[in-house]
Tab-separated table of C-alpha atoms in Angstrom:
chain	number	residue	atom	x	y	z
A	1	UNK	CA	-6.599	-14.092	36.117
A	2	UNK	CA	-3.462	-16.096	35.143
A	3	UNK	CA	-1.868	-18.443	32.444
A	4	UNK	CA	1.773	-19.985	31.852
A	5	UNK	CA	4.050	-18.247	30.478
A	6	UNK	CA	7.713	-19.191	30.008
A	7	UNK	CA	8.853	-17.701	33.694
A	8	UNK	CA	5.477	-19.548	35.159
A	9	UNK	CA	2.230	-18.743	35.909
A	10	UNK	CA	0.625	-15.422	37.930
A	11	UNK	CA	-2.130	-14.412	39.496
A	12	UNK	CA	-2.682	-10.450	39.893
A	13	UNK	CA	-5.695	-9.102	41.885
A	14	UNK	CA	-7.102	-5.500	41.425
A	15	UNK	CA	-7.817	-3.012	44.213
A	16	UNK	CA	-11.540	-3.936	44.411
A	17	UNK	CA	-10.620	-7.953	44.141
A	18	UNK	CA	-8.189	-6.927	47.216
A	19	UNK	CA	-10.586	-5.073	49.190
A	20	UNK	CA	-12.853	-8.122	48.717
A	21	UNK	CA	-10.308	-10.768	49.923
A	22	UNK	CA	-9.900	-8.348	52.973
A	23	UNK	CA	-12.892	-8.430	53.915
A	24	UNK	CA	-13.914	-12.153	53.753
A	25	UNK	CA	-10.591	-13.030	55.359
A	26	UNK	CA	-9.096	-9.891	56.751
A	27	UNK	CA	-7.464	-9.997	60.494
A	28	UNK	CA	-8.679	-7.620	62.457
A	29	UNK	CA	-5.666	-7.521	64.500
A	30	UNK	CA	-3.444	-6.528	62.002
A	31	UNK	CA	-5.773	-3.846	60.580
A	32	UNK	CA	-5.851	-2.029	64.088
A	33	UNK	CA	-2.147	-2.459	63.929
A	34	UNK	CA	-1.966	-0.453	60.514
A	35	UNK	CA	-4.748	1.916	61.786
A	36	UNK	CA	-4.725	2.350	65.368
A	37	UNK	CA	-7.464	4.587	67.253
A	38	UNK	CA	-9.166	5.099	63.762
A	39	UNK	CA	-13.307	4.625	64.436
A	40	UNK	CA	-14.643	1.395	63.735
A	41	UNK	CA	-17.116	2.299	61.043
A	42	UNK	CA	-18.037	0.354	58.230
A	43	UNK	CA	-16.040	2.503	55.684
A	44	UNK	CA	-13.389	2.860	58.083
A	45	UNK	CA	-12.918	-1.166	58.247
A	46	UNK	CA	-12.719	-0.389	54.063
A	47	UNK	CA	-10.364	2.028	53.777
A	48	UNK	CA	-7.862	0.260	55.809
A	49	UNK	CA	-8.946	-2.472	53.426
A	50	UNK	CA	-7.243	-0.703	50.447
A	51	UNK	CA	-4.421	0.219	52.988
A	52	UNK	CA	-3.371	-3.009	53.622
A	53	UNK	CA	-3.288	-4.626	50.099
A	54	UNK	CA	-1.141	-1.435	49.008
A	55	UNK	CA	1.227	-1.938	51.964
A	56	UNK	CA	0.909	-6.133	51.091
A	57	UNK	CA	1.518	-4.815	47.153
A	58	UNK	CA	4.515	-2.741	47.702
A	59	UNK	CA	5.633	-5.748	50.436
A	60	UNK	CA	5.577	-8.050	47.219
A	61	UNK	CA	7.103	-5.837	44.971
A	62	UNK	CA	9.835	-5.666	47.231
A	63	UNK	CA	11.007	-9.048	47.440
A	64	UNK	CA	14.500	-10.925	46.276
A	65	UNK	CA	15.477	-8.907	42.830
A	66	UNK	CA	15.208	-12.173	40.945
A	67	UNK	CA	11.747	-12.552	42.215
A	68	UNK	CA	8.672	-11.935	39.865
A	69	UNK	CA	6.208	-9.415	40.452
A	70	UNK	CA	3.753	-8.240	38.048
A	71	UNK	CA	-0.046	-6.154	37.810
A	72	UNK	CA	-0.997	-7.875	35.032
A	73	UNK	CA	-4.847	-8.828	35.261
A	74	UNK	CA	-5.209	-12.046	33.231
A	75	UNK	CA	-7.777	-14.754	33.811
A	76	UNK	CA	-8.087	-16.818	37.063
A	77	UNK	CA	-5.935	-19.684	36.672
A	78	UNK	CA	-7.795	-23.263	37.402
A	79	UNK	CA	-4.737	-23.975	40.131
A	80	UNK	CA	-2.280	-22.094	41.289
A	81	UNK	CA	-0.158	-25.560	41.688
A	82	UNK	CA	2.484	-26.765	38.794
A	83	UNK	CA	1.161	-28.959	36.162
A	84	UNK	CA	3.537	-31.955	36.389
A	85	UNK	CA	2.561	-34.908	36.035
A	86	UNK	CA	5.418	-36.919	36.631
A	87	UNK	CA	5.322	-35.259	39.932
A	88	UNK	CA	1.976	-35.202	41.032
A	89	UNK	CA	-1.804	-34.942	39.895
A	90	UNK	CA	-2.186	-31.995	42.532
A	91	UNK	CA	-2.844	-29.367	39.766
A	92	UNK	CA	-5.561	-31.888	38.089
A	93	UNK	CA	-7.241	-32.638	41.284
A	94	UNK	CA	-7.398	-28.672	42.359
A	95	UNK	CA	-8.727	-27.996	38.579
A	96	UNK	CA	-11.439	-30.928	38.477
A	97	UNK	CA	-12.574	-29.872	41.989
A	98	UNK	CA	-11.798	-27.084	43.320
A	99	UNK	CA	-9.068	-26.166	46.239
A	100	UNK	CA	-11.125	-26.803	49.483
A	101	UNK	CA	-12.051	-29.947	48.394
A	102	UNK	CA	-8.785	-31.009	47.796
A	103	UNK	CA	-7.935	-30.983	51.558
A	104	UNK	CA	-10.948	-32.775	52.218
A	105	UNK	CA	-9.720	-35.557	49.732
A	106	UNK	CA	-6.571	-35.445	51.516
A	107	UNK	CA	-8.239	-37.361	54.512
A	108	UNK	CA	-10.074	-39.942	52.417
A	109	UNK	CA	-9.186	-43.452	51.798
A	110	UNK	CA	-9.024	-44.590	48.422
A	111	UNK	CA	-12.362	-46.566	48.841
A	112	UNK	CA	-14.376	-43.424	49.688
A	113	UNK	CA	-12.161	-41.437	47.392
A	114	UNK	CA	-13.620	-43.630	44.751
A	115	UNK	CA	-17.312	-44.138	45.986
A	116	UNK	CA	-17.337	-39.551	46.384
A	117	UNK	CA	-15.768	-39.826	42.534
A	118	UNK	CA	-18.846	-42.465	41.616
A	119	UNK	CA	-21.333	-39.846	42.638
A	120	UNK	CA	-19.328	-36.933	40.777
A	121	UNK	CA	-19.067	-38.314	37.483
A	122	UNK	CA	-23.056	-39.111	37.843
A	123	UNK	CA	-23.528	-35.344	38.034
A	124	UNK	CA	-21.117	-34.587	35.183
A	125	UNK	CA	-22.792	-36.532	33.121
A	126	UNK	CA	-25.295	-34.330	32.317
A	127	UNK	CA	-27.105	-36.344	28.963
A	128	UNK	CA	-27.405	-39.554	31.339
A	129	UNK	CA	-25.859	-41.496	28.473
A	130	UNK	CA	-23.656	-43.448	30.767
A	131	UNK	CA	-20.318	-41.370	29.345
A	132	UNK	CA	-18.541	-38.388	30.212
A	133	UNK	CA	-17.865	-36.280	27.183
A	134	UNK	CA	-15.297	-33.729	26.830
A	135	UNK	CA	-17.896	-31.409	26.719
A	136	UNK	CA	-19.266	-32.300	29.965
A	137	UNK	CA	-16.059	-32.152	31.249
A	138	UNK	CA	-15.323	-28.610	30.378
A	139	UNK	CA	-18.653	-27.466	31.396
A	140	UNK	CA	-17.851	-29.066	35.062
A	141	UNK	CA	-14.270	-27.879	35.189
A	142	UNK	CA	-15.439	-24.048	34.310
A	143	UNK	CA	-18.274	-24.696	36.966
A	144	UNK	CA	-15.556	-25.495	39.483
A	145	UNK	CA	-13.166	-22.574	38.046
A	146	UNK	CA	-16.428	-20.300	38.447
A	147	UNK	CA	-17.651	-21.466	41.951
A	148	UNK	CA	-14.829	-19.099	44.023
A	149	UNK	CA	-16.564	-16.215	41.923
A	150	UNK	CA	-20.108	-17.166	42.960
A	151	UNK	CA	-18.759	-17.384	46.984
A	152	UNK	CA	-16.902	-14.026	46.786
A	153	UNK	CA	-20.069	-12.418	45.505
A	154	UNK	CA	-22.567	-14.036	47.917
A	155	UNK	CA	-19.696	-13.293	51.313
A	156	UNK	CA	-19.920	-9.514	50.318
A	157	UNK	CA	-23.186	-9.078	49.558
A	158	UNK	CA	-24.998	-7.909	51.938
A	159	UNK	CA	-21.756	-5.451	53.056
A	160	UNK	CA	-22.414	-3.584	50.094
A	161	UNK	CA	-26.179	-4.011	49.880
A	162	UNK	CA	-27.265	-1.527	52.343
A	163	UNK	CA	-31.149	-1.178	51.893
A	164	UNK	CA	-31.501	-4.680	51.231
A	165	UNK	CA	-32.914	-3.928	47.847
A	166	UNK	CA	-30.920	-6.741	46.239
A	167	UNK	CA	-28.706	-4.577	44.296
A	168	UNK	CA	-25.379	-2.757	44.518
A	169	UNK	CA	-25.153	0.705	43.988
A	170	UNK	CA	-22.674	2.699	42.767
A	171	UNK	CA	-23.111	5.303	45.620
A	172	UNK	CA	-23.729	1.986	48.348
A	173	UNK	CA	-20.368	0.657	46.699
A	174	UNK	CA	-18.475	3.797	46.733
A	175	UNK	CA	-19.274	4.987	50.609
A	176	UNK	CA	-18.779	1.756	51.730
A	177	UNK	CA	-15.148	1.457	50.806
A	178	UNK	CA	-14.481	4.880	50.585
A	179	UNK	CA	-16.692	6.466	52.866
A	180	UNK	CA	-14.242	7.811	55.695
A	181	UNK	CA	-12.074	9.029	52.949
A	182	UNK	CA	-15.305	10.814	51.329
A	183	UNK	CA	-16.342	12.097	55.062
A	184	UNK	CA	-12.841	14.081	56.052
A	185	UNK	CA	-10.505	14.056	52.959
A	186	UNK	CA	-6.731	13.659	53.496
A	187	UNK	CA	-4.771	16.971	52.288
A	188	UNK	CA	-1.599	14.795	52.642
A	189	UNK	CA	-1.562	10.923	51.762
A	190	UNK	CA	0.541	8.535	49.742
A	191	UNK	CA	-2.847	7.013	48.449
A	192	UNK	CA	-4.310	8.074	46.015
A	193	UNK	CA	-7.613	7.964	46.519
A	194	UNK	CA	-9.441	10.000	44.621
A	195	UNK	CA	-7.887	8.020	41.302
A	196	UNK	CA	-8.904	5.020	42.945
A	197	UNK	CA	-12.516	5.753	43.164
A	198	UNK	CA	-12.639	7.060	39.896
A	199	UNK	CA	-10.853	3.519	38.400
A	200	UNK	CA	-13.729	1.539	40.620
A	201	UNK	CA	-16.101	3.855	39.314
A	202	UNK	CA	-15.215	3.590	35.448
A	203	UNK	CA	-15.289	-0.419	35.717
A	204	UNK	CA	-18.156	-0.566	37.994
A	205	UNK	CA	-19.806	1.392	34.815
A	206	UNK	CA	-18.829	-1.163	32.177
A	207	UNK	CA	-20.208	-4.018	34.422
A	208	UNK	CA	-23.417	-2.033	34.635
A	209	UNK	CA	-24.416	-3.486	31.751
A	210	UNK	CA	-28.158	-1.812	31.437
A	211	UNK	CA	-26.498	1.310	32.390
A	212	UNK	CA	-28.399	2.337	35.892
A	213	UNK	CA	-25.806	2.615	38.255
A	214	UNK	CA	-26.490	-0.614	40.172
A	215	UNK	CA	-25.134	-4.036	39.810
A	216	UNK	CA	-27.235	-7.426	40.390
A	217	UNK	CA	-25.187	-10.249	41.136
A	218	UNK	CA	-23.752	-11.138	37.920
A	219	UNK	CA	-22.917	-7.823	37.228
A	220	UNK	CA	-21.174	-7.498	40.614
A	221	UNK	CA	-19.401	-10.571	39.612
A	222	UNK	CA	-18.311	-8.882	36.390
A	223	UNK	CA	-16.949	-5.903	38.569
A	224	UNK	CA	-14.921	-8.291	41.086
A	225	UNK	CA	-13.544	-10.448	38.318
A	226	UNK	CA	-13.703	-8.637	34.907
A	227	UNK	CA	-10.737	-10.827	33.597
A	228	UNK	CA	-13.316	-13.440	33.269
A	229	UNK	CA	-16.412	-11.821	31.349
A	230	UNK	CA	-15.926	-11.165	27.857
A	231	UNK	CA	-17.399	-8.063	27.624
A	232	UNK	CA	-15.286	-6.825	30.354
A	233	UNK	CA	-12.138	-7.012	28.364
A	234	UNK	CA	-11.370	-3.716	27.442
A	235	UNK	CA	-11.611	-2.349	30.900
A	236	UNK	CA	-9.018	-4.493	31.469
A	237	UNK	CA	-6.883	-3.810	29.001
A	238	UNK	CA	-6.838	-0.483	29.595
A	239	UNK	CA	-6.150	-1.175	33.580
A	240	UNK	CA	-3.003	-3.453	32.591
A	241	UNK	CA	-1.595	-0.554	30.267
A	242	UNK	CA	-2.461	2.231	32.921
A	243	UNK	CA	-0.156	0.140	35.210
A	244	UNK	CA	2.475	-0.633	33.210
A	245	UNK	CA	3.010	2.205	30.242
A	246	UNK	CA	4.845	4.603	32.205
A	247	UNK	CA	5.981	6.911	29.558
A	248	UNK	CA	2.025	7.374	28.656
A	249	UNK	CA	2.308	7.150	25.010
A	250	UNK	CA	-0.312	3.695	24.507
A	251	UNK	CA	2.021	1.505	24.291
A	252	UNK	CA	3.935	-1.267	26.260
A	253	UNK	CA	7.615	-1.236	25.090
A	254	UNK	CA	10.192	-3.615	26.215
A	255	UNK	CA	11.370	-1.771	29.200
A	256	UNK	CA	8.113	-1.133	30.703
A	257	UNK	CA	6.952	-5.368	29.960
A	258	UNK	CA	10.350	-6.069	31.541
A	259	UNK	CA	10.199	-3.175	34.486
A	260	UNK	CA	6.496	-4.705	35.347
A	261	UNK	CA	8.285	-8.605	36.494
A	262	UNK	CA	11.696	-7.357	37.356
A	263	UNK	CA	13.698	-4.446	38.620
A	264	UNK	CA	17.091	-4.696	39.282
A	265	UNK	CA	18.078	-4.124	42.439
A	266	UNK	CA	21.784	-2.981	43.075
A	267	UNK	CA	23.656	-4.301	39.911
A	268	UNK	CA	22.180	-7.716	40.668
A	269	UNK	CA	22.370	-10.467	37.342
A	270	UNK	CA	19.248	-10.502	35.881
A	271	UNK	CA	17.739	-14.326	36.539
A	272	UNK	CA	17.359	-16.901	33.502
A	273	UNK	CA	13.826	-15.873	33.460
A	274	UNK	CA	14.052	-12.577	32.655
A	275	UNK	CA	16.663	-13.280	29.183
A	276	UNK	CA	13.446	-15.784	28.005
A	277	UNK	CA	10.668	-13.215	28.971
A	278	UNK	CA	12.538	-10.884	26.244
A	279	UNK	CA	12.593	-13.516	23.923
A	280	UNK	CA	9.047	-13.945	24.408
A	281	UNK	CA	8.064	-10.460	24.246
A	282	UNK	CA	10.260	-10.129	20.952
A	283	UNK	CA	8.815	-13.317	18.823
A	284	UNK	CA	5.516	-13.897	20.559
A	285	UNK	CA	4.137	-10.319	22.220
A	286	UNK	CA	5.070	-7.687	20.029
A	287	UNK	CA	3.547	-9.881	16.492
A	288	UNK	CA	3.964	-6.400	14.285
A	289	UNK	CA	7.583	-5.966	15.245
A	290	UNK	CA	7.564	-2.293	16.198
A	291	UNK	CA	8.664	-3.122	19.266
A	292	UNK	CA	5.998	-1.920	21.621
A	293	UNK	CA	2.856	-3.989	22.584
A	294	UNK	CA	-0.231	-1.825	21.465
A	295	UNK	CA	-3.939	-2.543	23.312
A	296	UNK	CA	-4.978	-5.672	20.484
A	297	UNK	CA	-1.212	-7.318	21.537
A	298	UNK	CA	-1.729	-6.533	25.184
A	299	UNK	CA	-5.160	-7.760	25.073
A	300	UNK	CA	-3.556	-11.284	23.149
A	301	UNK	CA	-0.943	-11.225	25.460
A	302	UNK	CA	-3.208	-11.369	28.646
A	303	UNK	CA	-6.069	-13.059	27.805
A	304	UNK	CA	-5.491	-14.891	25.033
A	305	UNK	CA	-8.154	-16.168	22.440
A	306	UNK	CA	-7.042	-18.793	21.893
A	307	UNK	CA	-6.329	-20.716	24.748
A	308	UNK	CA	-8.856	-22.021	27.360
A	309	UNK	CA	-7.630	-23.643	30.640
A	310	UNK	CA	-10.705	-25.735	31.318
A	311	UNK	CA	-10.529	-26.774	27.216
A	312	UNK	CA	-7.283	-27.895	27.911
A	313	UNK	CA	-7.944	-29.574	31.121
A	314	UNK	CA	-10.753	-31.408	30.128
A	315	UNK	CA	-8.627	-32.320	26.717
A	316	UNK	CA	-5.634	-33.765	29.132
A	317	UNK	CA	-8.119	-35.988	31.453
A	318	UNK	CA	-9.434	-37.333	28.241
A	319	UNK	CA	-6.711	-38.749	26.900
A	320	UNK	CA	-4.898	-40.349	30.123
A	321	UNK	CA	-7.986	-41.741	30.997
A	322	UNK	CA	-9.715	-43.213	28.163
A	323	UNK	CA	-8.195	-46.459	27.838
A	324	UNK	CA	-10.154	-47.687	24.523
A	325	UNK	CA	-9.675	-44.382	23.083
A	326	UNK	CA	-13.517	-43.936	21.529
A	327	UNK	CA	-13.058	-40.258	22.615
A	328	UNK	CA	-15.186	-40.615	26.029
A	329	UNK	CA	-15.321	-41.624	29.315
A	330	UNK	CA	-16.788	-44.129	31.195
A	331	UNK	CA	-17.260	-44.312	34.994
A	332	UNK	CA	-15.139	-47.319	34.775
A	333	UNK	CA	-12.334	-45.886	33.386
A	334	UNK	CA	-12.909	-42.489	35.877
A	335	UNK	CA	-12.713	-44.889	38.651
A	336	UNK	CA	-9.476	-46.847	37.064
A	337	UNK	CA	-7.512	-43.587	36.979
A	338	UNK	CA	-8.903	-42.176	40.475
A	339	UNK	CA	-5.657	-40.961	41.665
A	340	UNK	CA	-5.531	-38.755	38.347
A	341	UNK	CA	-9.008	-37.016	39.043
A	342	UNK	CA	-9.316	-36.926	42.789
A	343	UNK	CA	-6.585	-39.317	44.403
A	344	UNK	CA	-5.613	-37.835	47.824
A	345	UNK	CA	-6.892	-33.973	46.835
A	346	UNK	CA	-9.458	-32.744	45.076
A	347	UNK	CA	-11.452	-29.225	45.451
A	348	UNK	CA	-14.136	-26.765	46.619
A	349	UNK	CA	-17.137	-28.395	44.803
A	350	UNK	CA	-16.605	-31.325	46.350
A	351	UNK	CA	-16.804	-29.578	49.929
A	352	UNK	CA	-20.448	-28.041	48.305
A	353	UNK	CA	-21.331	-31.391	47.984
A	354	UNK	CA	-20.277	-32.701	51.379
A	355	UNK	CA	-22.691	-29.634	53.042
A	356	UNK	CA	-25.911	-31.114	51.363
A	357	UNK	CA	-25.386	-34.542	52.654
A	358	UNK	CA	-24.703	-35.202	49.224
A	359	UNK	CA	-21.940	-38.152	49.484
């Protein structure tokens, strides 16, 4: 969910995508902290869940005034890392391989670095025509970009999938994360939950693409990450302008665009950032100069048509690696320009790799 924009680059996760990350990585500590003496039920465990990525949300939110903060759902970014190259080939080895793997790298000598690279580009090379196109490269770096989406699924599964049936119900989704809240509603709470259900509910809906109520894995996927499905992108739109269009009339003006990044906080000078951001939003967002951002401009404005990371990846290794410049790769040159593709990181395919005995 994320691309560059002039102030940087952002990643913003929805309720269900924070639920998720709680539970795959969640401390239980800190949750019995948050919710002490509450009963240890399954729902329980996913309402405090939502809890904590409010209390984490409105934590972020309240940072340094200058600081950035935003609920914008755009698509998953292939690094979180700068893209500088004159300071480092961090972001390239993240987006060629994945984050895990680029701690493994980080261990490797440049020897095995290389020999672990020989066997990648084998697989990339998916013809067997001895080159690596930029085809193939796309197709591996949106492999990589997709694997997190494929793990995510696979470590919730069978939380959601109570009978085992191999599909997610609406009704299995919604007790498990809001069960205790469905068993003994609160009269009083800051939460609302009741809106929060019926958000899940509406996108769990559009994922649902042959409309029974329950989600295989690719439709589950859809539901976790619906900034990265196409036909998910109205449900997202409409999410993004639910957070940010305050005033309620359809549209994003200027304050609200602004008021979504930055609030200031006690007369403090607005940062650099924020003067450029209405430059952008004034030449670049708001293309029909009326100066409000309606769904088709918020929809350009967060995922964008036309721009692809992995395009543009693959398009950048291409052309600082390819030395005769015949518009493709071969291992040779990979090798030549290691340190550009793995060096000392790479990512989390590479760690797939290394649990099959692969390397």
């Amino acid at each position: 969910m994320g691309r560059t924009t002039a102030g940087g680059l952002w990643l913003v996760r929805s309720w269900t995508d924070c639920v998720c990350e709680q539970m795959i990585g969640g401390s239980e500590p800190e949750v019995d902290q948050m919710k002490a003496g509450a009963a240890r039920t399954q729902s329980d465990r996913m309402i405090r869940s939502v809890l904590i990525c409010w209390v984490l949300f409105i934590a972020s939110s309240g940072g340094k005034p200058t600081e950035r903060k935003t609920k914008v759902h755009q698509e998953e970014p292939l690094s979180q890392l700068q893209h500088d190259d004159d300071k480092n080939f961090d972001y390239d080895h993240e987006a060629f391989l994945g984050q895990d793997e680029a701690k493994t790298f980080d261990q490797l000598s440049p020897d095995e670095s290389k020999r672990r690279l020989s066997i990648i580009v084998d697989k990339i090379d998916s013809n067997k025509d001895d080159f690596v196109s930029e085809e193939e490269l796309k197709l591996w770096i949106k492999n990589v970009q997709n694997r997190h989406m494929f793990e995510n699924v696979e470590h919730q599964w069978n939380e959601f999938d109570l009978n085992k049936d191999g599909l997610i119900s609406w009704e299995e989704y919604r007790n498990v994360t809001y069960g205790s809240y469905l068993d003994d509603p609160l009269t009083e709470t800051e939460y609302n939950y009741t809106h929060m259900m019926a958000r899940d509910e509406r996108r769990f809906k559009v994922a649902d693409r042959n409309g029974d109520m329950s989600a295989d894995r690719q439709e589950f996927m859809a539901f976790l990450h619906p900034e990265n499905h196409d036909y998910m992108k109205d449900v997202v739109v409409q999410e993004t302008m639910e957070d940010i269009d305050k005033n309620g009339d359809g549209f994003i003006d200027l304050k609200e665009y602004i008021g979504d990044m930055f609030t200031a906080d006690n007369g403090a000078e607005e940062p650099e950032w924020v003067a450029t951001e209405r430059q952008q939003f004034s030449e670049f967002r708001d293309k029909n100069k009326d100066g409000k951002m309606d769904r088709e401009e918020t929809l350009d404005w967060i995922l964008p048509a036309d721009y692809d990371h992995a395009i543009a990846e693959a398009k950048h290794l291409l052309y600082e690696s390819d030395t005769n410049k015949d518009g493709k790769l071969t291992k040779e040159e990979i090798l030549t320009k290691f340190d550009l593709f793995v060096g000392s990181q790479v990512t989390n395919y590479g760690e797939a790799l290394l649990r099959h005995d692969e390397f």
